[in-house]
XYZ file of C-alpha atoms in Angstrom:
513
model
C -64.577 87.139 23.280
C -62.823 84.062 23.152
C -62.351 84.243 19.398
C -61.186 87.617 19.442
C -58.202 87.172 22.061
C -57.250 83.787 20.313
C -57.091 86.174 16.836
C -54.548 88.333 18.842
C -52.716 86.105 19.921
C -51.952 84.575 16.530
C -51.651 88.130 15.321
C -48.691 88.379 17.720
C -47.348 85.170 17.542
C -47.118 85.930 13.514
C -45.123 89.318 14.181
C -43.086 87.577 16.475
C -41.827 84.592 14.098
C -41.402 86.792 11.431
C -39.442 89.204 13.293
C -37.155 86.083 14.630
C -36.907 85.278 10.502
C -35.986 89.021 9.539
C -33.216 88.384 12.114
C -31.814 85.305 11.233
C -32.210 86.295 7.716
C -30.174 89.525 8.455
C -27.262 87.442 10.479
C -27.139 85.128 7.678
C -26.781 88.450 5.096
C -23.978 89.406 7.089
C -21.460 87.059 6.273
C -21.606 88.720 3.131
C -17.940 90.146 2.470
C -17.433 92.601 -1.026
C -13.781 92.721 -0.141
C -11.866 90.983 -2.871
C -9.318 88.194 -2.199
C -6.382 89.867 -0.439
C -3.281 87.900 -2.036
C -0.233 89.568 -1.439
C 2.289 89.317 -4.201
C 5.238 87.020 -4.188
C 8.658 87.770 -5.973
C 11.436 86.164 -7.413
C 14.369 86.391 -4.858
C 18.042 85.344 -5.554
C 19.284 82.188 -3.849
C 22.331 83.956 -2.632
C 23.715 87.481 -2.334
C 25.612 88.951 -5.084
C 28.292 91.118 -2.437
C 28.287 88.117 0.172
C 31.719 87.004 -0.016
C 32.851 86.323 3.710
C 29.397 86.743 4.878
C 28.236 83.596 3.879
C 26.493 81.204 5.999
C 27.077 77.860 6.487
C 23.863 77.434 8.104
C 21.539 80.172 7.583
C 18.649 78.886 9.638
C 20.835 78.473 12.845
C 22.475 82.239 12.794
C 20.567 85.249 12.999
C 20.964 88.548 14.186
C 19.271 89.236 17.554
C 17.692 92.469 18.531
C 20.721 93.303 20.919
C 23.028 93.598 17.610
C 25.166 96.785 18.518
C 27.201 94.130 21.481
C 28.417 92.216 18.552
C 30.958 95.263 18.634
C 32.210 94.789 21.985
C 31.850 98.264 23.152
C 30.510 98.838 26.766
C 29.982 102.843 26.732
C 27.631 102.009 22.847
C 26.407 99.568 24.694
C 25.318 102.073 27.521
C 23.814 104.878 25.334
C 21.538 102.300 22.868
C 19.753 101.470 26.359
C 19.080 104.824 27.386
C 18.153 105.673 24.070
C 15.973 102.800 24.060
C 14.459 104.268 27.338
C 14.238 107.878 27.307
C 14.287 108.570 23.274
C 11.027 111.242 22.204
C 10.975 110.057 18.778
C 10.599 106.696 19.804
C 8.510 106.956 22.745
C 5.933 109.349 20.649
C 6.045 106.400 17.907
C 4.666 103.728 21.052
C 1.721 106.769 21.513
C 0.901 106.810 17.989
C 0.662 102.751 18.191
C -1.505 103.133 21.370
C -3.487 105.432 19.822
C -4.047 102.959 16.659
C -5.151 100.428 18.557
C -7.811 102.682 20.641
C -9.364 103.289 16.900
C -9.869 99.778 17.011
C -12.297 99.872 19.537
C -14.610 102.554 18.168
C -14.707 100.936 14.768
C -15.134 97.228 17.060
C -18.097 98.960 19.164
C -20.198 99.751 15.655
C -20.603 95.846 15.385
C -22.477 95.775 19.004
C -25.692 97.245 19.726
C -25.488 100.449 22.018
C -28.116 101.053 24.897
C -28.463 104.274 26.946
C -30.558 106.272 29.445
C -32.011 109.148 29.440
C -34.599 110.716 32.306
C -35.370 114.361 33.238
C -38.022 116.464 35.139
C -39.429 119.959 34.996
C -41.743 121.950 36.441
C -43.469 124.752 34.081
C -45.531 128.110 34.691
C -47.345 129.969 31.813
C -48.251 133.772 32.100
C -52.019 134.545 32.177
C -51.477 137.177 29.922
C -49.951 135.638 26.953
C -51.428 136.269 23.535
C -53.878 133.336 22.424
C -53.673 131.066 25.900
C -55.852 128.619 26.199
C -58.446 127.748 29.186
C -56.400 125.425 31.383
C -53.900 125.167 34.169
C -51.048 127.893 34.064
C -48.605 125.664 35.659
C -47.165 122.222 34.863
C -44.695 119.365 35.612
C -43.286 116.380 33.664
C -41.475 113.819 34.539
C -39.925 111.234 32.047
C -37.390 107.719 32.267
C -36.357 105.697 28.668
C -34.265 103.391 27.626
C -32.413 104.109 24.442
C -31.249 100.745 22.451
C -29.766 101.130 18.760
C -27.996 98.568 16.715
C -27.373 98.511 12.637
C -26.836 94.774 11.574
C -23.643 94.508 9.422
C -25.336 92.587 6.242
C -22.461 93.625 3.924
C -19.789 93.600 5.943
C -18.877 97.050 6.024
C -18.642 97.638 9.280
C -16.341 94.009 9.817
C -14.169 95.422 6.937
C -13.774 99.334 8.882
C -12.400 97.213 11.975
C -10.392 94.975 9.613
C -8.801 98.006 8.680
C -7.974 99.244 11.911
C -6.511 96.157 12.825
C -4.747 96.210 9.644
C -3.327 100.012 10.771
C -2.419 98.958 13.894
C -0.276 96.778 12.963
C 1.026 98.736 10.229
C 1.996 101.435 13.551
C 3.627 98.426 15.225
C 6.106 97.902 12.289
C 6.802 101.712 11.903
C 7.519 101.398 15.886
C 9.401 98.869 15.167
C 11.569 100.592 11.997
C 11.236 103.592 14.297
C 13.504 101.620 16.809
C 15.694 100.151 13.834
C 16.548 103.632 12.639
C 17.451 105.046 16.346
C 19.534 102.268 17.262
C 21.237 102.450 13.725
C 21.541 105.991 13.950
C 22.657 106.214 16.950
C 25.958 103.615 16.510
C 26.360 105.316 13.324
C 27.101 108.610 14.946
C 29.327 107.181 17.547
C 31.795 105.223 15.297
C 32.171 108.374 13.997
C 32.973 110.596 16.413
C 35.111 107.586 18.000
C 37.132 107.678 14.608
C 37.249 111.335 15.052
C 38.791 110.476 18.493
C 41.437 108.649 16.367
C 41.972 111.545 14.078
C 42.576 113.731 17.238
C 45.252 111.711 18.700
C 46.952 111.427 15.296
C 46.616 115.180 14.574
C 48.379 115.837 18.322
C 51.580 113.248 17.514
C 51.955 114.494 14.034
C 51.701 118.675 16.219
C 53.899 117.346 18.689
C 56.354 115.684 15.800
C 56.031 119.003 13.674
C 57.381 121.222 16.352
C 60.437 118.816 16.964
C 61.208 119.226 13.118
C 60.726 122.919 13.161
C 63.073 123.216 16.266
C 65.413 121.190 14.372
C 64.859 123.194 10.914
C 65.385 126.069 13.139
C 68.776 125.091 14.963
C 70.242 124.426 11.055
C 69.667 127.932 9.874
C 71.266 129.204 12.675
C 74.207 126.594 11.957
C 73.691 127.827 8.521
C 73.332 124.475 7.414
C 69.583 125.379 6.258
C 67.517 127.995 4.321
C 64.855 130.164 5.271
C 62.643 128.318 3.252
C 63.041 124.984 4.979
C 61.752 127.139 8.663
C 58.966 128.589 6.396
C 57.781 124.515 5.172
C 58.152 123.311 8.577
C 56.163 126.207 10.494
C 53.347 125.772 7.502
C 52.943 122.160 7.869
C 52.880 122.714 11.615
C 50.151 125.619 11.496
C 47.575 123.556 8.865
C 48.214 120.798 11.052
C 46.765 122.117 14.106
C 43.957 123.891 12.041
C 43.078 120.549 11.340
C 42.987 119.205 14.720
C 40.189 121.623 15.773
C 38.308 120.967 13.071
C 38.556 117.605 14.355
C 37.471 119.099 18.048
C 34.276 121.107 16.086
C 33.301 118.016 14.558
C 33.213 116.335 17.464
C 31.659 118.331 19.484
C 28.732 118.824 17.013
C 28.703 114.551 16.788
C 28.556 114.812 20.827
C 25.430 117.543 20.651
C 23.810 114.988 18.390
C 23.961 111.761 20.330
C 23.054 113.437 23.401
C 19.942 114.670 21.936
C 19.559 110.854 20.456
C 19.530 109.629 24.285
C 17.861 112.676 25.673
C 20.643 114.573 27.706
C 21.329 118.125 27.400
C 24.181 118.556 24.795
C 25.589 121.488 27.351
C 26.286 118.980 29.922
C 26.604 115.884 27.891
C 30.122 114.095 27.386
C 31.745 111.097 26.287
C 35.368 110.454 27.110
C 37.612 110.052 23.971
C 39.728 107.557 23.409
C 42.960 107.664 20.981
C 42.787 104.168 19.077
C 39.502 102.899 17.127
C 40.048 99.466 18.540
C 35.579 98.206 18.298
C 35.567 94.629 16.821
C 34.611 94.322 13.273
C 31.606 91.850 13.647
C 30.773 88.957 10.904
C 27.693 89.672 9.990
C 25.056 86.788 9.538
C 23.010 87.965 6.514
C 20.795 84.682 5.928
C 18.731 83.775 3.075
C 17.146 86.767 0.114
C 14.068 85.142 0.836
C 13.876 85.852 4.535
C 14.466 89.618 3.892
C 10.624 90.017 3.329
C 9.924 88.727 6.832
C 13.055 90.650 8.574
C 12.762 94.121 7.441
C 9.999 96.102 9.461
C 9.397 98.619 6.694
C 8.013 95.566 4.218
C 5.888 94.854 6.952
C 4.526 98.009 7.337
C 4.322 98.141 3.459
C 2.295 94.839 3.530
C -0.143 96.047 5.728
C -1.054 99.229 3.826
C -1.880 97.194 1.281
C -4.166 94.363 2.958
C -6.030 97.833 4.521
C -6.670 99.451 0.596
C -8.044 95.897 -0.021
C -10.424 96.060 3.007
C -11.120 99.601 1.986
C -12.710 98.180 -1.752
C -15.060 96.260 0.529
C -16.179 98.930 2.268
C -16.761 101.098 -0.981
C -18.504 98.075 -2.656
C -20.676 98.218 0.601
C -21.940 101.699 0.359
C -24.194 100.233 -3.103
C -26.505 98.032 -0.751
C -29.400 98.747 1.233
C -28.656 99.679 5.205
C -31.064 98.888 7.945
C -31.188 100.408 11.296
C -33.329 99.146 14.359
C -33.812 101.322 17.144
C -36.021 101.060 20.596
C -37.327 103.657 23.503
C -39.064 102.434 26.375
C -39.918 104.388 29.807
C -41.882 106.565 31.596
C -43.440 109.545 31.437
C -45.894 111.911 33.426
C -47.910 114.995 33.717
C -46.227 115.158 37.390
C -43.686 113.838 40.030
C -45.641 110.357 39.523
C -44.506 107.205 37.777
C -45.413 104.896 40.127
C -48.797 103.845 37.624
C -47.972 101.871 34.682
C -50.448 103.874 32.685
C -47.747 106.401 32.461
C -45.433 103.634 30.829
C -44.717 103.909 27.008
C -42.485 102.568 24.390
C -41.683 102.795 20.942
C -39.473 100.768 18.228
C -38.472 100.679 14.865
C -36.687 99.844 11.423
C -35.256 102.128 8.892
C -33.756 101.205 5.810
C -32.036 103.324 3.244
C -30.095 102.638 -0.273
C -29.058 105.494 -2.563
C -30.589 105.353 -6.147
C -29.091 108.283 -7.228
C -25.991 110.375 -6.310
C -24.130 111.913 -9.551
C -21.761 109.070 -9.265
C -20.677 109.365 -5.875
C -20.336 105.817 -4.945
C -18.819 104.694 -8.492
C -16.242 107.310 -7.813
C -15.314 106.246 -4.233
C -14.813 102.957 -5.415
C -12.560 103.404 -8.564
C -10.874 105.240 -6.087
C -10.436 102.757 -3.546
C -9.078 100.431 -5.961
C -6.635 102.581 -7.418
C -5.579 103.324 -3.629
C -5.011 99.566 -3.582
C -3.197 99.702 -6.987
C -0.741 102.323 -5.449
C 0.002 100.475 -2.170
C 0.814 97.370 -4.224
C 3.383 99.244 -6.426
C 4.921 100.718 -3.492
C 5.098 97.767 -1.753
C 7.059 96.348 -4.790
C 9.011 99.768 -4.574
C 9.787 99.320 -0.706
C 10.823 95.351 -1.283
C 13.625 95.867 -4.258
C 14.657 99.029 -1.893
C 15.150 96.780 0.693
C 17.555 94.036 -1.550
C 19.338 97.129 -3.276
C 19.936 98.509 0.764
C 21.672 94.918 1.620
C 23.568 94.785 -1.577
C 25.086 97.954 -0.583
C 25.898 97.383 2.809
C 27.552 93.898 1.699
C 29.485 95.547 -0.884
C 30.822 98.484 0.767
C 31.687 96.368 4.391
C 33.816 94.061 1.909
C 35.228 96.743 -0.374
C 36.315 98.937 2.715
C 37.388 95.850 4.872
C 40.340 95.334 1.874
C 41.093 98.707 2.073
C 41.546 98.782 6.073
C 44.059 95.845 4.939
C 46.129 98.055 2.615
C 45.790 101.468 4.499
C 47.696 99.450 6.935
C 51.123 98.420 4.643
C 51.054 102.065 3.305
C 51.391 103.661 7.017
C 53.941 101.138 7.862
C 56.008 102.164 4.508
C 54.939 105.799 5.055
C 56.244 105.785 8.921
C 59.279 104.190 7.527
C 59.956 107.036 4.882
C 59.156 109.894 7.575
C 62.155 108.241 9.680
C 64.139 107.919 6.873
C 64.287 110.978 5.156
C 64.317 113.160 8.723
C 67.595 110.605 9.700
C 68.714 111.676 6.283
C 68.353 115.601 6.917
C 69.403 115.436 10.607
C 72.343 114.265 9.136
C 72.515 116.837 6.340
C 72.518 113.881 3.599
C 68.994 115.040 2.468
C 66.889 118.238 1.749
C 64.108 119.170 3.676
C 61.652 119.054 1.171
C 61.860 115.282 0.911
C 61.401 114.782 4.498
C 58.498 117.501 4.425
C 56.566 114.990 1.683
C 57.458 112.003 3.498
C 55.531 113.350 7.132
C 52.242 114.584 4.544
C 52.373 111.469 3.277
C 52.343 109.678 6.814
C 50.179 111.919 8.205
C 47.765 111.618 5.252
C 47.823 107.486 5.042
C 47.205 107.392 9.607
C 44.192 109.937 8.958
C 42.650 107.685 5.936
C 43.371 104.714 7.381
C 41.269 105.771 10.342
C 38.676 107.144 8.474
C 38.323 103.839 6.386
C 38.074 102.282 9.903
C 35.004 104.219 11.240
C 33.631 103.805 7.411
C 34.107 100.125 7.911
C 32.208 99.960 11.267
C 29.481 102.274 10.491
C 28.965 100.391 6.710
C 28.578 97.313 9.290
C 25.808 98.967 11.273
C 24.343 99.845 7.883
C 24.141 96.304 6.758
C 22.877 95.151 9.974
C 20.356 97.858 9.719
C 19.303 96.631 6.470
C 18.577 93.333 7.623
C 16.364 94.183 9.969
C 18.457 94.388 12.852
C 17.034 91.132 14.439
C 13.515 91.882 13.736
C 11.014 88.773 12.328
C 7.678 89.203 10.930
C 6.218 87.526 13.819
C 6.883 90.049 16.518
C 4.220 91.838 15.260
C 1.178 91.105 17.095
C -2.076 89.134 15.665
C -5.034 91.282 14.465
C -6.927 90.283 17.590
C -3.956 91.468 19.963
C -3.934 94.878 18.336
C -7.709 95.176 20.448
C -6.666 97.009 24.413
C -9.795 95.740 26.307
C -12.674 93.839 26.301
C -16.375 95.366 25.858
C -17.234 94.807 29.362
C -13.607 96.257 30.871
C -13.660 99.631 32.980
C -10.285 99.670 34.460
C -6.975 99.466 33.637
C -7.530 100.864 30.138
C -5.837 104.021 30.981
C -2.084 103.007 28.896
C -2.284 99.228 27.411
C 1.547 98.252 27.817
C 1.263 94.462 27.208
C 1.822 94.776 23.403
C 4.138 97.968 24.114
C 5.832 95.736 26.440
C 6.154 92.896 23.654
C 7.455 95.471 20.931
C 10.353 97.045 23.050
C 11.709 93.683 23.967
C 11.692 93.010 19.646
């Protein structure tokens, strides 16, 4: 007897130790990662800026732009509606969801890696007819009673699990930047749209001297034909030039009104009860903008970012197609209770089962072969666009530098052709007053002043919104490092029940970036 329980026990000590080897043997397996090396690709950047001109730094690492950028123009009412856009914006507030809702997928993929347990019990109590077909001698009626414990777990020997969470982390942050470019484009958009209707503002007050200006020259026009000192003709240019005039000026007030519509929807306000009071001189500071180094573009601009991580996730993806060649195994345990009746109390009625499973495809029509070429020319795509997204982004601040210099010279000499234009218009209309002059030359001389105050104004708002644009496309303040860490992108811990309802720390991090 003796023998026989000490031939158990080495049975079970056996099992046992090589159980505990298939384990560590499994952990060990699972450091296994198929993913190739993820090196992102580096360029050749410029040491300087081809457009910089007056834009250059003297010390590039001590000026940046800082998220706040629209203040730099010195307006209190922009600086009003980028805060409740900021706030109250859909666009941008559904953007934050779809970030939230990256980072939940985190957590599903994260909870494969653990092992999951459950319960399950039940009871019922049973009556068979007498007169069913082909019963049996035995008790018509019956009860069962039943408690398990469910416990599954699949060990990750290839990695493909670790690389399914990599990739959600990898998304997630990929959401962040999009939040963040999200943000970028709203506040860009946003300034945009008011420099313009402020320059249409301009364009208003302009139109209403040159109306007010025209009707003093008509009544004059008029008083010389009745002298008969002027022709019918003359009354005929002067009531044209005042008519087109004030078609003009509401044009001006549509255009507005439609710009007005717009921004209200930008900072969610009804556009019926929405206003902004105009103004009559474009007087918003021209800002010098600190552009920095081409080589910290890459880690300013949140769309490269965003770029970047697409492609680190198409590399985890490989991984996980390279995974699907391998064998899987899958453990799995029940354990309970279970009785002919409402009675568990004997541990005869225990019971308990547990198990491994492994599978490994041998032949699928060249599934798997498929899914990987196809993963890696996913990867091959992400990588061209990201070189797409990164010359984009260098041909974007080009632009902005080149136009914000180009119209800044222009503001300069808009300016010396109203003075010499105002000059003419008071000239020639002395002149014809006078009846030295015709009024033909006096009629070109207020076009021609009329024509050089509306450009000049429009080369204004151009100037201010080509600003925003160049701002815009340096990242308005942004850095590679407000993104969060792979880790952060997780909401809760696996043991964490409350407070899981809306994760705002990271939310809370992005806005203030």
């Amino acid at each position: 007897m003796k023998q026989i329980l000490s031939h158990f026990r080495t049975l079970s000590t056996r099992r046992l130790t090589a159980r505990a080897g298939l384990l560590l043997s499994l952990t060990a397996l699972s450091a296994c990662d198929l993913a190739p090396d993820y090196n992102p690709p580096h360029y050749v950047v410029p040491v300087s800026w081809h457009g910089q001109g007056l834009f250059k730094d003297a010390t590039p690492s001590a000026v940046a732009l800082k998220p706040d950028w629209w203040t730099l123009f010195d307006d209190t009412t922009l600086n009003g509606l980028e805060q409740q856009a900021l706030a109250n914006n859909a666009d941008l507030q559904a953007a934050a969801e779809r970030f939230s809702q990256s980072r939940a997928i985190v957590m599903e993929a994260r909870s494969e890696l653990l092992p999951h347990f459950g319960m399950a019990f039940g009871a019922s109590d049973n009556k068979s007819s007498t007169d069913r077909l082909f019963r049996f001698k035995g008790p018509i009626t019956a009860t069962d009673e039943f408690y398990s414990g469910l416990a599954s777990w699949e060990p990750d020997i290839w990695s493909g699990i670790r690389n399914r969470v990599r990739v959600q982390k990898y998304y997630a942050q990929e959401q962040a930047a999009d939040y963040a470019a999200a943000r970028l484009s709203l506040q860009a958009e946003l300034a945009t749209d008011y420099f313009a209707l402020r320059g249409l503002d301009a364009q208003h007050a302009i139109y209403t001297q040159s109306i007010a200006y025209y009707q003093q020259a008509l009544h004059v026009t008029q008083t010389r034909l009745d002298n008969q000192d002027a022709t019918g003709i003359d009354v005929a240019r002067a009531q044209n030039q005042l008519y087109m005039t004030q078609a003009h000026l509401l044009d001006v007030q549509a255009q507005r009104e439609v710009l007005e519509h717009g921004i209200a929807v930008l900072v969610n306000e009804q556009p019926s009860t929405f206003h902004i009071a105009p103004v009559d001189i474009l007087t918003n500071v021209e800002p010098i903008v600190p552009t920095g180094l081409p080589s910290d573009l890459l880690e300013r601009r949140p769309d490269i970012a965003a770029a970047e991580r697409r492609m680190a996730q198409a590399n985890r993806a490989i991984g996980i197609a390279r995974a699907a060649f391998y064998p899987h195994v899958f453990f799995s345990a029940n354990g309970g209770f279970d009785s002919n009746g409402f009675n568990l109390a004997n541990l005869a009625n225990s019971m308990w089962s547990y198990g491994a499973s492994v599978s490994m495809p041998l032949f699928e029509g060249g599934l798997r072969r498929a899914q990987l070429q196809h993963s890696w020319s996913v990867y091959r795509e992400t990588l061209d666009t990201y070189r797409k997204t990164v010359l984009s982004a260098f041909g974007d601040v080009e632009n902005g530098l080149s136009l914000t210099n180009r119209l800044r010279a222009e503001t300069e000499r808009l300016e010396r052709g109203v003075e010499t234009a105002q000059k003419a218009q008071t000239l020639t209309m002395t002149l014809y007053k006078g009846g030295a002059d015709n009024y033909l030359d006096a009629l070109i001389a207020q076009v021609n002043t009329l024509d050089a105050r509306i450009d000049r104004v429009q080369v204004q708002a151009r100037t201010l919104q080509s600003t925003v644009g160049l701002i815009r496309a340096l990242g308005g303040g942004w850095r590679q490092n407000d993104l969060p860490t792979p880790d952060a992108t997780m909401t809760f811990g696996i043991m964490q029940y409350s407070g899981i309802t809306t994760p705002q720390d990271t939310l809370q991090k992005l806005s203030e970036h």
